[in-house]
Amino acid sequence: MNKGVIEEFRANAGIVGGMFEGKNVLLLTTIGAKSGEERLSPLAFTRDGDRIVIAASMGGAPKNPAWFHNLVANPKVTVEIGTEKFEATATVIADRAERDRLYAGMIAHAEGFAEYEKKTDRIIPIVVLER
């Protein structure tokens, strides 16, 4: 599925359909925590001032997505938004009140994030990306 979304993103200057239709979408390149290889993931995002906000929801799965483990190990990432590509530093939000505020923004942007939270016992991590 990700391959098709990535191809559509790049062919349409960041605009995609399907589950991402009408959402802010970025491509996140991380370095594999074990492999050291580049890994590319399409993700919904919001903004908090100059910061880009992403959620390690994995659709409410019981574990965090691989990209989350990769950026914890290697916080220097590459971000593509529209036709722009840039380097960023990823920071996991540890403060619970800040995390909750930013997650509420994700829900406001894409209501599915509320369901993801209900489907899992884990606290879904929030990550900010800054240039």
PDB file of N, CA and C in Angstrom, residues 92-102 123 126:
ATOM      1  N   VAL A  92      10.443  13.073  20.227  1.00  0.00           N
ATOM      2  CA  VAL A  92       9.253  12.464  20.813  1.00  0.00           C
ATOM      3  C   VAL A  92       8.803  13.351  21.971  1.00  0.00           C
ATOM      4  N   ILE A  93       7.521  13.666  22.015  1.00  0.00           N
ATOM      5  CA  ILE A  93       6.990  14.530  23.071  1.00  0.00           C
ATOM      6  C   ILE A  93       6.766  13.695  24.332  1.00  0.00           C
ATOM      7  N   ALA A  94       7.542  14.002  25.361  1.00  0.00           N
ATOM      8  CA  ALA A  94       7.477  13.246  26.618  1.00  0.00           C
ATOM      9  C   ALA A  94       6.432  13.802  27.582  1.00  0.00           C
ATOM     10  N   ASP A  95       6.215  15.110  27.542  1.00  0.00           N
ATOM     11  CA  ASP A  95       5.255  15.741  28.448  1.00  0.00           C
ATOM     12  C   ASP A  95       3.837  15.328  28.060  1.00  0.00           C
ATOM     13  N   ARG A  96       3.110  14.701  28.980  1.00  0.00           N
ATOM     14  CA  ARG A  96       1.792  14.146  28.663  1.00  0.00           C
ATOM     15  C   ARG A  96       0.790  15.227  28.259  1.00  0.00           C
ATOM     16  N   ALA A  97       0.781  16.358  28.934  1.00  0.00           N
ATOM     17  CA  ALA A  97      -0.168  17.418  28.586  1.00  0.00           C
ATOM     18  C   ALA A  97       0.111  17.942  27.177  1.00  0.00           C
ATOM     19  N   GLU A  98       1.367  18.132  26.841  1.00  0.00           N
ATOM     20  CA  GLU A  98       1.739  18.592  25.497  1.00  0.00           C
ATOM     21  C   GLU A  98       1.370  17.535  24.457  1.00  0.00           C
ATOM     22  N   ARG A  99       1.653  16.295  24.761  1.00  0.00           N
ATOM     23  CA  ARG A  99       1.308  15.184  23.865  1.00  0.00           C
ATOM     24  C   ARG A  99      -0.205  15.167  23.615  1.00  0.00           C
ATOM     25  N   ASP A 100      -0.983  15.286  24.678  1.00  0.00           N
ATOM     26  CA  ASP A 100      -2.439  15.255  24.544  1.00  0.00           C
ATOM     27  C   ASP A 100      -2.951  16.427  23.708  1.00  0.00           C
ATOM     28  N   ARG A 101      -2.368  17.605  23.893  1.00  0.00           N
ATOM     29  CA  ARG A 101      -2.768  18.786  23.117  1.00  0.00           C
ATOM     30  C   ARG A 101      -2.483  18.571  21.631  1.00  0.00           C
ATOM     31  N   LEU A 102      -1.300  18.055  21.340  1.00  0.00           N
ATOM     32  CA  LEU A 102      -0.927  17.828  19.947  1.00  0.00           C
ATOM     33  C   LEU A 102      -1.743  16.690  19.326  1.00  0.00           C
ATOM     34  N   ILE A 123      -0.219   4.352  24.875  1.00  0.00           N
ATOM     35  CA  ILE A 123      -0.346   5.787  24.619  1.00  0.00           C
ATOM     36  C   ILE A 123       0.371   6.030  23.289  1.00  0.00           C
ATOM     37  N   ILE A 126       3.510  10.983  20.124  1.00  0.00           N
ATOM     38  CA  ILE A 126       3.498  12.141  19.235  1.00  0.00           C
ATOM     39  C   ILE A 126       4.952  12.564  19.025  1.00  0.00           C
TER      40      ILE A 126
END
